[in-house]
Amino acid sequence: MSTLFDPITVGAITAANRMFMAPLTRCRSTADHVPTPIMGEYYAQRAGAGLIISEATGISQQGLGTPFAPGIWNDAQTEAWKPVVEKAHQAGGKIICQLWHMGRIVHPDFLGGDKPISSSATTAPGSVRTYQGKRDYVEARPLAIDEIPALLDDYQHAAENAKKAGFDGVQLHSANGYLIDQFIRSGTNFRTDEYGGSIENRIRLLGEVTERLVEVWGKDRVSVRLSPNGDSQGADDATPIETFTAAAKLLDSIGIAFLELREPPAHGTYGNTDVPPVSPNIRPVFKGPLVLNSDYFYDNATEALAENRADAISFGRTFMTNPDLPERFRTGAELNSIDFTPSWYSQGAEGYVDYPTMDAEKSVA
């Protein structure tokens, strides 16, 4: 029976434990999406994770619509990532870069007034923060067939830059209602070409992008994140078990290093869905390591491993507020408060690198 403290090999990476750090948007880059030195301190503090999955990182200006989020499409961004990654490595950590295209979630304010792209002409619900203030989402334009090669090139270029920056691998962000998810789900994909209609067609882009990342990194350093159950930023699917089981089979055939699933439980702390988890259906068809995420703490994470529902667990907000989370779990120590604060997404040290470790708390005492 595996425990959270056992090592695990995911592809070419050997993780010292099964407590991964989930990807977490923190908004500490510059307005031009260039990483800043404080990000190195942040990741180094959390190097005790078996594996750090970086915050979502834009593959292109077209694909990034979050103020102060990092990118990795140009030389300045790539060079600025190098000392951040090195800090994590110096602290003993391993870190992979999550590659992100937001699709219809990007507001025209980030695009010089141009429309965002998506699988189809749809509009995300609600509004978004831009550098010009709060804005309602706008209708996206469908990505044309002849534009797909350039999109694939953008993903490949970002993967190459991640290698230059010194990351240990990459993860494709295919979850949470962003571009790849918009293609996968029947509720946002109304195309009638080879990228729409059937499940096989809707997961085609997922497979093509993953293959491009494998060309750069090899299959043993590429992972994928999916969010198979429930509505996510207005993206939903009529047959999630069939759709995401097919997606998992496709990824299994490619042979990726691991698959991460974000599945908020019904009436969970940070999410609320009454849709049953799809992971029990994915577990038999994806033969590689499976990582589960969302609303996990020590007890239910330990149970998930003991019951063989997962091979590792990725922790999000618990790692945000507890930089030494594995040691706290090991000793049964109390966790720092995980209550939301606006400083989580500000541009300073507060709510970012000022959460105390147990050693710091003892020193103060």
XYZ file of C-alpha atoms in Angstrom:
365
model
C 0.000 0.000 0.000
C 1.429 3.382 -1.041
C 1.548 6.370 1.290
C 2.012 10.085 0.681
C 5.623 9.780 1.852
C 6.686 7.066 -0.582
C 8.772 8.021 -3.633
C 7.259 7.627 -7.080
C 8.631 7.627 -10.613
C 6.582 9.556 -13.167
C 8.172 9.063 -16.552
C 11.787 10.243 -16.325
C 11.232 12.064 -13.023
C 11.693 10.426 -9.641
C 9.719 12.296 -6.994
C 10.756 11.966 -3.357
C 7.121 11.789 -2.223
C 3.590 11.649 -3.624
C 2.597 15.146 -2.506
C 2.730 17.215 -5.695
C 2.209 20.957 -5.778
C -0.731 21.766 -8.057
C -0.531 24.569 -10.639
C -1.608 27.841 -9.000
C -2.030 31.220 -10.661
C -0.393 33.826 -8.407
C 0.025 36.972 -10.596
C 3.570 37.950 -9.556
C 5.021 38.572 -13.035
C 5.350 41.955 -14.723
C 2.616 43.532 -16.832
C 4.511 42.142 -19.846
C 4.235 38.642 -18.345
C 7.926 38.378 -17.431
C 8.671 36.305 -14.292
C 10.145 38.158 -11.308
C 12.757 37.121 -8.701
C 10.216 36.711 -5.893
C 8.753 33.777 -7.819
C 12.016 31.919 -7.282
C 11.726 32.420 -3.539
C 8.137 31.181 -3.610
C 8.920 27.941 -5.438
C 12.094 27.311 -3.422
C 10.046 27.516 -0.215
C 7.857 24.684 -1.535
C 10.654 22.479 -2.899
C 9.674 19.755 -0.429
C 6.877 18.779 -2.805
C 7.593 15.577 -4.669
C 7.041 17.584 -7.854
C 6.079 21.220 -8.409
C 3.727 21.919 -11.313
C 4.250 25.591 -12.116
C 1.498 28.156 -12.303
C -0.233 28.238 -15.685
C 2.141 29.906 -18.158
C 1.024 31.503 -21.400
C 2.289 30.037 -24.680
C 1.485 33.202 -26.659
C 0.050 36.669 -26.278
C -3.085 35.375 -27.999
C -3.468 32.766 -25.284
C -2.873 34.811 -22.130
C -5.557 37.013 -20.588
C -4.674 37.213 -16.885
C -2.934 40.349 -15.569
C 0.574 39.715 -14.222
C 0.526 36.004 -15.118
C 3.776 34.681 -16.631
C 4.406 33.776 -20.241
C 7.091 31.751 -21.947
C 6.810 32.747 -25.597
C 9.655 35.270 -25.861
C 13.320 35.534 -24.912
C 12.795 37.962 -22.009
C 10.295 35.625 -20.343
C 12.455 32.570 -20.939
C 15.563 34.231 -19.493
C 13.606 35.423 -16.454
C 12.351 31.893 -15.794
C 15.922 30.558 -15.561
C 16.773 31.930 -12.075
C 13.284 31.021 -10.822
C 13.748 27.395 -11.859
C 17.321 27.376 -10.550
C 16.141 28.544 -7.113
C 13.710 25.629 -6.946
C 16.449 23.218 -8.003
C 18.948 24.607 -5.501
C 16.393 23.951 -2.757
C 16.155 20.319 -3.860
C 12.919 20.639 -5.804
C 11.767 19.386 -9.190
C 9.543 21.632 -11.279
C 7.683 21.309 -14.566
C 6.097 24.125 -16.588
C 2.346 24.112 -17.194
C 1.617 25.412 -20.712
C -1.565 27.469 -21.085
C -3.801 28.880 -23.804
C -6.961 30.398 -22.357
C -8.999 30.522 -25.561
C -12.286 32.389 -25.149
C -11.326 33.441 -21.595
C -8.932 36.056 -23.053
C -10.533 39.504 -23.316
C -9.857 41.726 -26.367
C -8.133 44.188 -24.010
C -5.154 41.788 -24.111
C -5.343 41.372 -27.886
C -5.326 44.923 -29.192
C -9.099 44.727 -29.628
C -9.127 41.445 -31.556
C -11.551 38.699 -30.636
C -10.286 35.701 -28.678
C -10.284 32.284 -30.318
C -12.115 29.129 -29.334
C -13.437 25.943 -30.854
C -16.688 27.743 -31.761
C -18.369 31.141 -31.565
C -19.296 31.050 -27.880
C -19.068 33.429 -24.928
C -17.830 32.568 -21.447
C -20.202 33.600 -18.634
C -19.434 36.547 -16.382
C -16.579 39.019 -16.440
C -12.818 39.177 -16.140
C -10.184 41.531 -14.732
C -7.958 43.270 -17.279
C -5.365 46.021 -16.956
C -8.152 48.422 -17.998
C -10.562 47.192 -15.336
C -13.383 44.681 -15.089
C -14.791 43.586 -18.470
C -17.572 41.259 -19.597
C -16.408 38.352 -21.717
C -17.006 38.679 -25.460
C -17.932 36.138 -28.082
C -14.933 34.228 -29.378
C -14.342 33.486 -33.034
C -13.895 29.883 -34.134
C -10.298 28.919 -34.780
C -9.976 28.300 -38.529
C -8.568 24.995 -39.748
C -5.680 26.761 -41.464
C -4.749 28.444 -38.144
C -4.240 25.176 -36.278
C -0.667 24.571 -37.546
C 0.381 27.949 -36.118
C -1.255 27.097 -32.780
C 0.654 23.816 -32.684
C 3.841 25.742 -33.452
C 3.122 28.081 -30.512
C 2.843 25.130 -28.137
C 6.035 23.588 -29.492
C 7.924 26.888 -29.245
C 6.789 27.343 -25.622
C 7.911 23.788 -24.840
C 11.318 24.524 -26.348
C 11.590 27.669 -24.244
C 10.664 25.694 -21.117
C 13.577 23.375 -21.862
C 15.901 26.365 -22.309
C 14.697 27.745 -18.972
C 15.765 24.542 -17.199
C 12.400 23.009 -16.274
C 12.260 19.261 -15.657
C 9.341 18.766 -18.032
C 6.030 20.290 -19.116
C 2.336 19.837 -18.462
C -0.376 20.623 -21.001
C -3.210 22.601 -19.403
C -6.291 20.946 -20.912
C -8.647 21.687 -18.022
C -10.841 24.328 -16.382
C -12.639 25.580 -19.475
C -9.561 26.866 -21.327
C -8.793 26.368 -25.022
C -8.118 22.611 -25.198
C -11.046 21.985 -22.846
C -13.232 24.170 -25.079
C -12.456 21.799 -27.945
C -13.002 18.663 -25.845
C -16.422 19.513 -24.402
C -19.655 19.196 -26.341
C -21.100 22.270 -24.635
C -18.521 24.594 -26.221
C -17.573 22.744 -29.419
C -20.156 23.005 -32.206
C -17.776 22.478 -35.110
C -18.704 20.324 -38.103
C -15.160 19.668 -39.338
C -12.605 17.082 -38.165
C -12.225 18.911 -34.841
C -15.900 18.759 -33.859
C -18.922 16.502 -33.584
C -17.769 13.074 -32.446
C -15.716 12.520 -29.311
C -12.836 11.329 -31.478
C -12.875 14.650 -33.324
C -13.249 16.795 -30.204
C -10.183 15.242 -28.566
C -8.110 15.500 -31.762
C -6.477 18.817 -30.813
C -5.581 17.441 -27.388
C -3.706 14.615 -29.062
C -1.990 16.801 -31.645
C -0.720 19.309 -29.074
C 0.469 16.515 -26.765
C 2.384 14.930 -29.637
C 4.112 18.262 -30.348
C 5.217 18.511 -26.726
C 6.502 14.936 -26.896
C 8.581 15.872 -29.948
C 10.413 18.411 -27.794
C 10.607 16.650 -24.429
C 10.013 12.962 -25.035
C 6.896 11.265 -23.705
C 8.481 10.636 -20.302
C 8.617 14.363 -19.456
C 5.161 15.396 -20.704
C 2.010 15.327 -18.586
C -1.559 16.552 -19.066
C -4.171 18.054 -16.780
C -7.904 17.430 -17.351
C -11.000 18.463 -15.368
C -13.532 15.792 -16.305
C -16.559 16.489 -14.126
C -18.916 19.415 -14.009
C -19.152 22.889 -15.502
C -15.885 24.828 -15.670
C -16.089 28.520 -16.613
C -19.200 27.745 -18.652
C -17.679 24.721 -20.391
C -19.555 21.469 -19.870
C -20.034 18.126 -21.572
C -23.126 16.021 -22.141
C -21.326 12.680 -21.714
C -18.298 13.280 -19.465
C -17.569 9.615 -18.767
C -17.450 8.716 -22.464
C -15.617 11.909 -23.470
C -12.889 11.893 -20.853
C -12.398 8.139 -20.870
C -11.665 8.472 -24.596
C -9.280 11.354 -23.865
C -7.482 9.252 -21.244
C -7.171 6.320 -23.662
C -5.645 8.644 -26.249
C -3.117 9.979 -23.760
C -2.334 6.447 -22.614
C -1.575 5.451 -26.213
C 0.854 8.384 -26.480
C 2.504 7.226 -23.253
C 2.694 10.453 -21.269
C 4.501 10.580 -17.913
C 1.373 11.115 -15.832
C -2.205 12.370 -15.988
C -3.555 14.857 -13.444
C -7.312 15.177 -12.879
C -8.965 18.101 -11.144
C -12.237 16.834 -9.683
C -13.901 19.076 -7.095
C -16.067 16.892 -4.868
C -19.756 17.583 -4.367
C -20.142 20.534 -1.994
C -16.382 20.794 -1.576
C -14.524 23.625 0.114
C -13.323 25.256 -3.101
C -15.714 23.875 -5.686
C -19.310 22.729 -5.842
C -20.457 20.098 -8.261
C -23.056 17.368 -8.003
C -21.494 15.485 -10.903
C -19.978 12.150 -9.820
C -16.225 11.790 -10.294
C -15.081 10.410 -13.630
C -11.696 9.242 -12.334
C -12.964 5.722 -11.424
C -13.693 5.229 -15.132
C -10.358 6.690 -16.186
C -8.289 4.633 -13.741
C -8.699 1.325 -15.669
C -7.871 2.801 -19.095
C -4.938 5.065 -18.245
C -2.104 2.751 -17.247
C 0.417 5.433 -16.238
C 0.561 7.282 -12.911
C -2.711 9.057 -12.066
C -2.662 12.205 -9.930
C -5.864 13.499 -8.325
C -6.484 17.083 -7.252
C -8.954 19.352 -5.434
C -10.054 19.494 -1.810
C -7.506 16.970 -0.592
C -6.020 17.057 2.887
C -4.021 14.414 4.726
C -6.838 11.990 5.581
C -8.691 11.796 2.273
C -5.419 11.881 0.300
C -4.071 8.961 2.315
C -7.334 7.106 1.727
C -7.196 7.720 -2.054
C -3.723 6.188 -2.242
C -4.601 3.293 0.052
C -7.617 2.426 -2.107
C -5.502 2.679 -5.285
C -7.681 5.450 -6.700
C -4.555 7.489 -7.388
C -0.779 7.188 -7.410
C -0.155 10.720 -6.106
C -2.148 13.750 -4.973
C -1.590 17.359 -6.009
C -2.332 19.968 -3.357
C -3.160 23.553 -4.248
C -4.211 26.063 -1.625
C -2.749 23.892 1.128
C 0.683 24.318 -0.508
C 0.063 28.037 -1.060
C -0.349 28.643 2.646
C 1.915 25.881 3.989
C 5.289 25.954 2.242
C 6.454 22.984 4.349
C 3.248 20.986 3.800
C 4.920 17.534 3.572
C 6.623 18.026 6.931
C 3.392 19.251 8.519
C 1.628 16.143 7.239
C 4.471 13.941 8.459
C 4.366 15.347 11.994
C 0.635 15.974 12.246
C 1.246 19.693 12.758
C -1.532 22.247 12.434
C -1.884 23.908 9.037
C -1.745 27.650 8.453
C -5.111 29.249 7.692
C -6.328 28.580 4.152
C -8.975 31.326 4.174
C -9.056 33.345 0.943
C -7.387 36.744 0.927
C -7.040 39.221 -1.976
C -3.276 39.199 -1.370
C -3.145 35.747 -2.973
C -3.360 37.532 -6.337
C -1.627 40.825 -5.586
C 1.887 41.651 -6.761
C 3.730 41.743 -3.433
C 5.247 39.425 -0.851
C 2.157 39.441 1.359
C 0.080 36.315 0.923
C 2.854 34.835 -1.209
C 6.190 34.229 0.512
C 5.275 35.276 4.057
C 3.507 32.091 5.206
C 5.595 30.682 8.082
C 7.157 27.247 8.199
C 7.043 25.229 11.402
C 10.692 26.138 12.050
C 9.864 29.838 11.722
C 6.939 29.466 14.114
C 9.202 27.731 16.662
C 11.798 30.475 16.290
C 9.208 33.173 16.995
C 7.862 31.212 19.970
